[in-house]
Short mmCIF file of C-alpha atoms and ligand atoms in Angstrom, two decimals:
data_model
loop_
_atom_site.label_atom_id
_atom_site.label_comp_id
_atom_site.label_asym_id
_atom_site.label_seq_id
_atom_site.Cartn_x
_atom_site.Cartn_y
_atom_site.Cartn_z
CA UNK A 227 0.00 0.00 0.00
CA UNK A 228 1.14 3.29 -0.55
CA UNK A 229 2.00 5.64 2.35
CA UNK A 230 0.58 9.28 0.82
CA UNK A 231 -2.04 10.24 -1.00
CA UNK A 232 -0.77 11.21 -4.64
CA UNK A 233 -2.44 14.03 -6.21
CA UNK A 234 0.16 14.74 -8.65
CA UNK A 235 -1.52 13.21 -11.77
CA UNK A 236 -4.25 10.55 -12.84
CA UNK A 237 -1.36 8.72 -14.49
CA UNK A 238 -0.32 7.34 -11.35
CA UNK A 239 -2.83 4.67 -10.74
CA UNK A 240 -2.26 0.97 -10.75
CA UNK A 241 -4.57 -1.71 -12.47
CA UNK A 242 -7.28 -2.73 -10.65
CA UNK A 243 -7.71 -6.61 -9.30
CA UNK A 244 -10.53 -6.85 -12.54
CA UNK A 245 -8.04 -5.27 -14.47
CA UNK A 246 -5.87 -7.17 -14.03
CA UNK A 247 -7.58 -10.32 -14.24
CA UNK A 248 -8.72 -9.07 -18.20
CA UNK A 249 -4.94 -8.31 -18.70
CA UNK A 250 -3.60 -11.81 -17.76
CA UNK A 251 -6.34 -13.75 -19.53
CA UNK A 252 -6.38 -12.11 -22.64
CA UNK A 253 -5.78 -13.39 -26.40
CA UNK A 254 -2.59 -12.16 -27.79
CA UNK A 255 -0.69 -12.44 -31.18
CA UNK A 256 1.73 -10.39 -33.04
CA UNK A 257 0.36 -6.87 -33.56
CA UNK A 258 3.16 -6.03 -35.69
CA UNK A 259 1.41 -8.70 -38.90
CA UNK A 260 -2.18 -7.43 -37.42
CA UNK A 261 -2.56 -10.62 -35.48
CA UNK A 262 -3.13 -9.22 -31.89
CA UNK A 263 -7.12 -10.22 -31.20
CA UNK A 264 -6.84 -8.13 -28.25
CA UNK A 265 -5.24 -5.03 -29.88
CA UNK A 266 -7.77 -5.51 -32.78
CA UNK A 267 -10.77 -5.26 -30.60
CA UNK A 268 -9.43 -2.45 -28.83
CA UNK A 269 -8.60 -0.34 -31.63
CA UNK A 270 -12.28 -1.33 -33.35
CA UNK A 271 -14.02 -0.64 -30.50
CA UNK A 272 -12.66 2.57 -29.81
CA UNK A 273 -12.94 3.68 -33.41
CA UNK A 274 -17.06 2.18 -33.24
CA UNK A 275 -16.95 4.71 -29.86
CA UNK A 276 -16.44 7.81 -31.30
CA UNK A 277 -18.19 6.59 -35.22
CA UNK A 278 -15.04 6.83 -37.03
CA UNK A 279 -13.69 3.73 -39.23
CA UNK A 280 -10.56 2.40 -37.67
CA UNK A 281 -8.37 3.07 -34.47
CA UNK A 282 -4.17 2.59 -33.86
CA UNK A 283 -2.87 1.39 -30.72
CA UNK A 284 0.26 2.90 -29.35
CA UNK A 285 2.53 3.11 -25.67
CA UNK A 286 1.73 6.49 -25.10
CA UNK A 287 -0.63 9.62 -25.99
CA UNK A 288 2.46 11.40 -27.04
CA UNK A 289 3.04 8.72 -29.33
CA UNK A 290 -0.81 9.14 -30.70
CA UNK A 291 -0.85 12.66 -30.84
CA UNK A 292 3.12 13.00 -32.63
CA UNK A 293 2.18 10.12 -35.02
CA UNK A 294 -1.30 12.29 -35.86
CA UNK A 295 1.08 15.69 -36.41
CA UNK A 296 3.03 13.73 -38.75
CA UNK A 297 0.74 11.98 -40.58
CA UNK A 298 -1.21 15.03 -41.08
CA UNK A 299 1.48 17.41 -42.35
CA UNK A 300 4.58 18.31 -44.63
CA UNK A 301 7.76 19.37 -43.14
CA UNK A 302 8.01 23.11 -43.25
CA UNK A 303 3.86 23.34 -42.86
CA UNK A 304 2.35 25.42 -39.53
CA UNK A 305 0.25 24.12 -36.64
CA UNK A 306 -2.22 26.19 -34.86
CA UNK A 307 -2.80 25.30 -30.99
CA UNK A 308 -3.25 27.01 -27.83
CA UNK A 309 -0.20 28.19 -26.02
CA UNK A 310 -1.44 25.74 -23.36
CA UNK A 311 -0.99 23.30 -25.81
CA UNK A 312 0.49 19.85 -24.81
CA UNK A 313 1.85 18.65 -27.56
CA UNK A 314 3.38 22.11 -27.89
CA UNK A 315 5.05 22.45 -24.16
CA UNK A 316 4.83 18.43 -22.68
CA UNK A 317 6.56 16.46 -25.76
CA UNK A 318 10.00 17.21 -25.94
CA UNK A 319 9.54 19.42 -29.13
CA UNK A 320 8.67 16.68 -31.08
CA UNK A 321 6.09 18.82 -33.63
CA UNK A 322 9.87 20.22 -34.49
CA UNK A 323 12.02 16.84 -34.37
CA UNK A 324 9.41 13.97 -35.84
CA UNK A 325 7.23 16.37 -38.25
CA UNK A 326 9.67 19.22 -39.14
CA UNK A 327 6.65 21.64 -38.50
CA UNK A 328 6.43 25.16 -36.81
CA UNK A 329 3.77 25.86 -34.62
CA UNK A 330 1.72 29.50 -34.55
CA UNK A 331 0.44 29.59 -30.73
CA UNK A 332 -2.68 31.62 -30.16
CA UNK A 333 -3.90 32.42 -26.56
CA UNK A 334 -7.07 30.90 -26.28
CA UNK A 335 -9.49 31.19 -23.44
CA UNK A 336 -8.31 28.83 -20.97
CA UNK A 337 -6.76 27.15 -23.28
CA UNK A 338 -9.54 27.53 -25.69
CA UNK A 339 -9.18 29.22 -28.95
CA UNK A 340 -11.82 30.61 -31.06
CA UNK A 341 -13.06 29.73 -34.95
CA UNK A 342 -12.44 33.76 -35.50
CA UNK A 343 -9.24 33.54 -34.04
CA UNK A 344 -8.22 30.08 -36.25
CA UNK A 345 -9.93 32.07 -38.81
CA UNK A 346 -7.70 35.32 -38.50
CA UNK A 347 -4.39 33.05 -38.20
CA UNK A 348 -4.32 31.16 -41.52
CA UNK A 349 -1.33 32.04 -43.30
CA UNK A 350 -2.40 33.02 -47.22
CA UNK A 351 -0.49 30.60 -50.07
CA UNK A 352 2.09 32.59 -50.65
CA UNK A 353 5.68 30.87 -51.26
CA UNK A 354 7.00 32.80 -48.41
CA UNK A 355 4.52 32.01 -46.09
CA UNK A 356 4.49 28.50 -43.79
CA UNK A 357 1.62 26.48 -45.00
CA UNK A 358 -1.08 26.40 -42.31
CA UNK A 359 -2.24 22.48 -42.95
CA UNK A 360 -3.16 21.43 -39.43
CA UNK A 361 -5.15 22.60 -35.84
CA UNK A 362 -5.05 20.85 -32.86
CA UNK A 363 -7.37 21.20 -30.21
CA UNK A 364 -6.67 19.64 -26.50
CA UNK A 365 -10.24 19.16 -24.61
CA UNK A 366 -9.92 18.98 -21.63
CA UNK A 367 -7.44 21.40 -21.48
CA UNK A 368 -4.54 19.84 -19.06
CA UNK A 369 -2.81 23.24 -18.11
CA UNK A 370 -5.40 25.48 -18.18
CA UNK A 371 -7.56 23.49 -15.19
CA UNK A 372 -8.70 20.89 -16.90
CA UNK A 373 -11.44 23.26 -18.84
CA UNK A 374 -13.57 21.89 -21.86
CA UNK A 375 -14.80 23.03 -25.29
CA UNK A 376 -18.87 23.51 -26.12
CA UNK A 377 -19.43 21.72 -29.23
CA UNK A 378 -20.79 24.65 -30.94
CA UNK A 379 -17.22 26.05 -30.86
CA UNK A 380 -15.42 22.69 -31.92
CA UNK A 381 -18.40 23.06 -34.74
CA UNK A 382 -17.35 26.36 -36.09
CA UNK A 383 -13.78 25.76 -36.05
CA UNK A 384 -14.32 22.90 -37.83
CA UNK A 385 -15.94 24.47 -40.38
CA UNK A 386 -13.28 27.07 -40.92
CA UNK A 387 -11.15 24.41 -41.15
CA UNK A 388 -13.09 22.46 -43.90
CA UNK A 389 -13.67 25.94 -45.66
CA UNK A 390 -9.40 26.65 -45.83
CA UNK A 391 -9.34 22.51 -46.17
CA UNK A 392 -7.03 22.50 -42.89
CA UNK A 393 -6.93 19.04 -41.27
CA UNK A 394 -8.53 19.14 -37.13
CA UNK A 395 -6.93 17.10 -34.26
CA UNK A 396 -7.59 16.34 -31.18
CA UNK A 397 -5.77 16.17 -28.02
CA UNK A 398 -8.41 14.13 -26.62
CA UNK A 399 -6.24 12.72 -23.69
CA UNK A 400 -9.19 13.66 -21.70
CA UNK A 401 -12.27 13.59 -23.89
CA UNK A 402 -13.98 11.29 -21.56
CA UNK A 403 -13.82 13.65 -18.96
CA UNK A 404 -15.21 16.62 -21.17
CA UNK A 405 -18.29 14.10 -22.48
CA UNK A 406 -18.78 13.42 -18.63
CA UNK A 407 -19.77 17.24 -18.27
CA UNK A 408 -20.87 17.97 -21.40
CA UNK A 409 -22.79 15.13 -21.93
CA UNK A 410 -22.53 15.30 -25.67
CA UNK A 411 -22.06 12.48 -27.95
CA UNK A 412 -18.65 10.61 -28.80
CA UNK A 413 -20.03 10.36 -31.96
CA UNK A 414 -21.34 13.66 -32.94
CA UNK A 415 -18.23 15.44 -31.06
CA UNK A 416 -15.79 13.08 -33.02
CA UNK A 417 -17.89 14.00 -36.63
CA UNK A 418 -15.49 17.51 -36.43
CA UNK A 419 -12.50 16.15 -35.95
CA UNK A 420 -10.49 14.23 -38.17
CA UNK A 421 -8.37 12.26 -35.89
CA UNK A 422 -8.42 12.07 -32.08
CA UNK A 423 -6.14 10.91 -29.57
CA UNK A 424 -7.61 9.25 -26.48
CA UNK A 425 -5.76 8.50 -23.46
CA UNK A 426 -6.43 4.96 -21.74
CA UNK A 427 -3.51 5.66 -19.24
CA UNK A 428 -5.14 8.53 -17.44
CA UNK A 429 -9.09 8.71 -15.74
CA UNK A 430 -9.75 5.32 -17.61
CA UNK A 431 -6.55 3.89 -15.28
CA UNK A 432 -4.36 1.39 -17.84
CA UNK A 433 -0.83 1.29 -17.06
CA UNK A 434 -0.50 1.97 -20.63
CA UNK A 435 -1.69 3.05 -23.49
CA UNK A 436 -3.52 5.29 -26.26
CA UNK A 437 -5.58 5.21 -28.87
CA UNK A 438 -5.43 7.24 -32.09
CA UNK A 439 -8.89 7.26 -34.37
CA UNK A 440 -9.63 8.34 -37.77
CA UNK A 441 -10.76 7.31 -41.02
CA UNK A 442 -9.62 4.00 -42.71
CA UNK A 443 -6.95 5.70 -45.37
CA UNK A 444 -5.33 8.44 -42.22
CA UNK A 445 -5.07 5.05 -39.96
CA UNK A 446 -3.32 3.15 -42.38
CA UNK A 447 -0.98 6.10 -43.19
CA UNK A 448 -0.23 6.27 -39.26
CA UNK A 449 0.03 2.86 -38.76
CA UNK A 450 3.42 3.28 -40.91
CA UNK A 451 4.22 6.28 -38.87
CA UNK A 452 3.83 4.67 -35.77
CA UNK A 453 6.46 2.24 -36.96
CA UNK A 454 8.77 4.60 -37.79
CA UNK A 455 8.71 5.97 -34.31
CA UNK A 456 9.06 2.16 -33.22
CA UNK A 457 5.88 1.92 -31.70
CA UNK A 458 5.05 -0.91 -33.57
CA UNK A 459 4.74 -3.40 -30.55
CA UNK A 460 4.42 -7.12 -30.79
CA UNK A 461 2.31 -9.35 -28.00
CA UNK A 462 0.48 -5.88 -26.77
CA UNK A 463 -2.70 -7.21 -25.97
CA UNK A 464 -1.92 -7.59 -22.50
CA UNK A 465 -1.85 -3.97 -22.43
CA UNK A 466 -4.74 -3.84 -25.11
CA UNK A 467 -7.07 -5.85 -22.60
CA UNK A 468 -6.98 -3.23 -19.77
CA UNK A 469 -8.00 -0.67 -22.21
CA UNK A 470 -11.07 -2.75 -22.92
CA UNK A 471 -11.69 -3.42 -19.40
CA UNK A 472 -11.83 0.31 -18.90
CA UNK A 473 -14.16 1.08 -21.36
CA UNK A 474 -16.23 -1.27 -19.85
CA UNK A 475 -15.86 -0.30 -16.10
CA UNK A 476 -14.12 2.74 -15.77
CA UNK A 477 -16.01 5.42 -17.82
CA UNK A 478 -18.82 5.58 -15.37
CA UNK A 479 -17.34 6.96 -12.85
CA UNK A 480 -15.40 9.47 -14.28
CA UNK A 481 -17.68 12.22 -12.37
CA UNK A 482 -16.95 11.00 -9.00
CA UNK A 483 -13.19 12.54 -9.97
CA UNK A 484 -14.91 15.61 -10.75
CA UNK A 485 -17.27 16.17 -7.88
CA UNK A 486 -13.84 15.21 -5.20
CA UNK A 487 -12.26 18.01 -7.49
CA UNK A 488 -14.89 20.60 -6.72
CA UNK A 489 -14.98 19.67 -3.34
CA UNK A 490 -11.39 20.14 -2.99
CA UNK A 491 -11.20 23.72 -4.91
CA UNK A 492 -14.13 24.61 -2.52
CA UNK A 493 -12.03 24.26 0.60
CA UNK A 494 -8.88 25.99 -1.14
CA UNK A 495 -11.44 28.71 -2.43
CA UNK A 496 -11.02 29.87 1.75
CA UNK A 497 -7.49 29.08 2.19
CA UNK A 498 -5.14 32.48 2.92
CA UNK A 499 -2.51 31.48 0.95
CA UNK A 500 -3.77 31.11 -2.37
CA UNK A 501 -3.51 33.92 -4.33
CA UNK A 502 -5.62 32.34 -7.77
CA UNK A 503 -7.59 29.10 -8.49
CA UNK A 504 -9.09 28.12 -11.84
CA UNK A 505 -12.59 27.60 -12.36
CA UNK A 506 -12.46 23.97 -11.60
CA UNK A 507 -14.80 21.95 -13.87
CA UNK A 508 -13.44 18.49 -14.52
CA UNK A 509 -10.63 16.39 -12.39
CA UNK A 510 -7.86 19.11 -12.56
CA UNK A 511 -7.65 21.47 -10.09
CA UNK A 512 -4.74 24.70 -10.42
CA UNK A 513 -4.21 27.52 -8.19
CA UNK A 514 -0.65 29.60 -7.43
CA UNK A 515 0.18 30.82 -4.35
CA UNK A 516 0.53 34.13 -2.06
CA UNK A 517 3.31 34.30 -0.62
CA UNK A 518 5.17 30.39 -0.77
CA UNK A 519 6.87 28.81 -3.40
CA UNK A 520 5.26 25.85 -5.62
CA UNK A 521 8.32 24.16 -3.97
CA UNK A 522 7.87 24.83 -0.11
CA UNK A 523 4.26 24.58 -0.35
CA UNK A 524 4.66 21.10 -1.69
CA UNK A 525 7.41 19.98 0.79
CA UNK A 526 4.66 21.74 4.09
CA UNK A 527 2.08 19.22 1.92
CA UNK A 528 4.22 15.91 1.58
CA UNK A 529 5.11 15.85 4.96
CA UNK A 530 1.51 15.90 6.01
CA UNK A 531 1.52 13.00 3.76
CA UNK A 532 -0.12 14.54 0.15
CA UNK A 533 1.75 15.20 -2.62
CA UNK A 534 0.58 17.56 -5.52
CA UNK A 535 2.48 18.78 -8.88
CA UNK A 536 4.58 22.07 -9.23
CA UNK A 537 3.73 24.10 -12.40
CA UNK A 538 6.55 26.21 -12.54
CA UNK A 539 7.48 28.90 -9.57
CA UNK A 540 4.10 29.53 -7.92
CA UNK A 541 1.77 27.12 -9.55
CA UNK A 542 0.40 23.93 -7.86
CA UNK A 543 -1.82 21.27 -9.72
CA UNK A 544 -3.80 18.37 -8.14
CA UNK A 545 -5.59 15.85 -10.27
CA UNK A 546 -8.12 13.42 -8.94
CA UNK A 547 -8.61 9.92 -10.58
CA UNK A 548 -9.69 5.94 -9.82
CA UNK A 549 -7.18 5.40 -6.65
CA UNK A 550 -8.25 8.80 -4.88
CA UNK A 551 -11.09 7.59 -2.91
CA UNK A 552 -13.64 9.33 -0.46
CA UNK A 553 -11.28 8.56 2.69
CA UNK A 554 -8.43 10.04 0.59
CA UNK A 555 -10.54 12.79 -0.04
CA UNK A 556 -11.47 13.97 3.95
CA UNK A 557 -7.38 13.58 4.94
CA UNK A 558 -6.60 15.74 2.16
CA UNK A 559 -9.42 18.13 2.90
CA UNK A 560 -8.41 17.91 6.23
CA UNK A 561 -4.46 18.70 5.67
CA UNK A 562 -5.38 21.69 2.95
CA UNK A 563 -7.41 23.49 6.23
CA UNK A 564 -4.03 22.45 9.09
CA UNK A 565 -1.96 24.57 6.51
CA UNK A 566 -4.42 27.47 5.82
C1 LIG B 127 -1.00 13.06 -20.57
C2 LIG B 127 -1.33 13.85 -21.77
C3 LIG B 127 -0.95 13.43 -23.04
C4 LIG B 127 -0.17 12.16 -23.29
O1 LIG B 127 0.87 11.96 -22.44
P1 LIG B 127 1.63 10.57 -22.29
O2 LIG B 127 2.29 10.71 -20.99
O3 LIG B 127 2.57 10.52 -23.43
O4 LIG B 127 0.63 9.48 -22.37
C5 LIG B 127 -1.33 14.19 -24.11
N1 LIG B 127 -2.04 15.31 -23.96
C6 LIG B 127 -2.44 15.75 -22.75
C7 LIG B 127 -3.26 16.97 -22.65
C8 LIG B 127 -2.09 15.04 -21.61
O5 LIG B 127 -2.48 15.49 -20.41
#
């Protein structure tokens, strides 16, 4: 058992005992010549989830959202994102190393940008000029509080993007925690997007794993891609079976995360020392601090046995997830108000 109670991501949960069980007992072949059952039904049923034709299984959902960059551009071509953007600040610079392409950062709000604002940023066809082939939208947005897009937005920058015939991605590491607020549909929400990159290694709780979905032709195009990166991977159905197990189990309860996150921003709402705390609406909770350092407050937290994230000098981000339970939830509660 672990001794403190880790806020510091919702990557750091283990695989359940059911988990498990699926993980062990599951039919495996060599992925690499297509013959992984397990992989297979994974990557089908994921694709079925959100209506589009095929899915690609890879380690990580930097791997699914670099492989998706690539496949989708030229070297030399632009990328339009938020400045929040993970793929921009949380993958090593690979939009420069893998795909060769330069990135035009917009400030969104909250790490949303606008269709006006795509609109206003596409670069004309001169020779001069980057071509603007790709946007890439993150929902939830992981740095900005975990925040989420209204569909009617996704709609019209989709349609901007048809109209300048710009590809759309989606940094959907989280897109089961927007759907659990929004309520929308997987389906209708995928429609906009061409490809989208879903996380089974976060809220869904895999030890591994992402999925990238899109049409038949862009999958098979990636699938190359994804063995050029070497994420072609051989007997991964183990892996592949805990991502089915958590679409089956773990989707559910994604807003049990969310309501232990509001509860938590409601207590720091009257601690002294914060100075800011985003609007808290899914499982990530951000606020910086008053007078303290990211660092000290963390160390004053960790010894009372809760341990949280810096984001950079001031900043401090919790996220809640599947091993954060209601018990977990009163000592931390109960720790935030001994250090107010
Ligand atoms: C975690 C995360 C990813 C993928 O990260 P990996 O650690 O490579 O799985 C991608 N985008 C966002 C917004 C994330 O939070």
């Amino acid at each position: 058992m672990q001794k403190f109670i880790d806020l510091r991501s919702d990557t750091v949960t283990r695989p359940s005992k059911g988990m498990l069980k699926a993980m062990m007992s599951a039919t495996v072949g060599d992925d690499v010549f297509g013959e992984d059952t397990s992989v297979n039904n994974l990557e089908e049923r994921t694709a079925k989830l959100f209506g589009k034709e095929a899915g690609l299984f890879c380690p990580s959902g930097t791997m699914t959202n670099q492989v998706a960059i690539k496949t989708h551009t030229q070297p030399s071509d632009e990328l339009i994102c938020d400045t929040h953007a993970h793929i921009y600040i949380n993958e090593g610079g690979g939009i420069a190393f893998n795909s060769g392409v330069q990135v035009k950062l917009l400030p969104g709000d909250r790490g949303r940008i606008s269709a006006q604002q795509v609109s206003e940023n596409i670069n004309p066809a001169f020779d001069w000029l980057p071509r603007t082939s790709l946007v890439c939208l993150e929902n939830t947005v992981n740095r900005a509080g975990g925040s989420y897009y209204k569909l009617n937005d996704i709609k019209e920058i989709s349609e901007v993007c048809k109209k300048n015939n710009l590809k759309l991605h989606l940094d959907g590491a989280r897109i089961f925690n927007a759907l659990a607020e929004t309520g929308d549909s997987p389906v209708e929400t995928a429609n906009y997007f061409d490809s989208i990159s879903i996380c089974f290694s976060k809220g869904l709780g895999c030890p591994v794993g992402s999925v990238l979905v899109g049409d038949k032709e862009f999958i098979k195009r990636a699938r190359r891609v994804r063995k050029v990166f070497g994420g072609g991977m051989r007997q991964a159905g183990f892996l592949a079976a805990a991502g089915i197990y958590a679409l089956d189990n773990n989707i559910k309860r994604l807003k049990d995360d969310h309501l232990r996150a509001k509860k938590i921003a409601e207590v720091l709402k009257n601690c002294s020392f914060i100075e800011e705390l985003l609007p808290v609406e899914t499982n990530i909770i951000i606020f910086s601090l008053k007078e303290m350092t990211s660092e000290e407050f963390l160390k004053k937290l960790s010894d009372k046995g809760v341990k949280g994230i810096g984001f950079g000098k001031k900043m401090v981000r919790f996220v809640t997830h599947l091993d954060f339970d209601d018990t977990m939830l009163e000592k931390t509660l109960k720790v935030l108000k001994e250090l107010n």
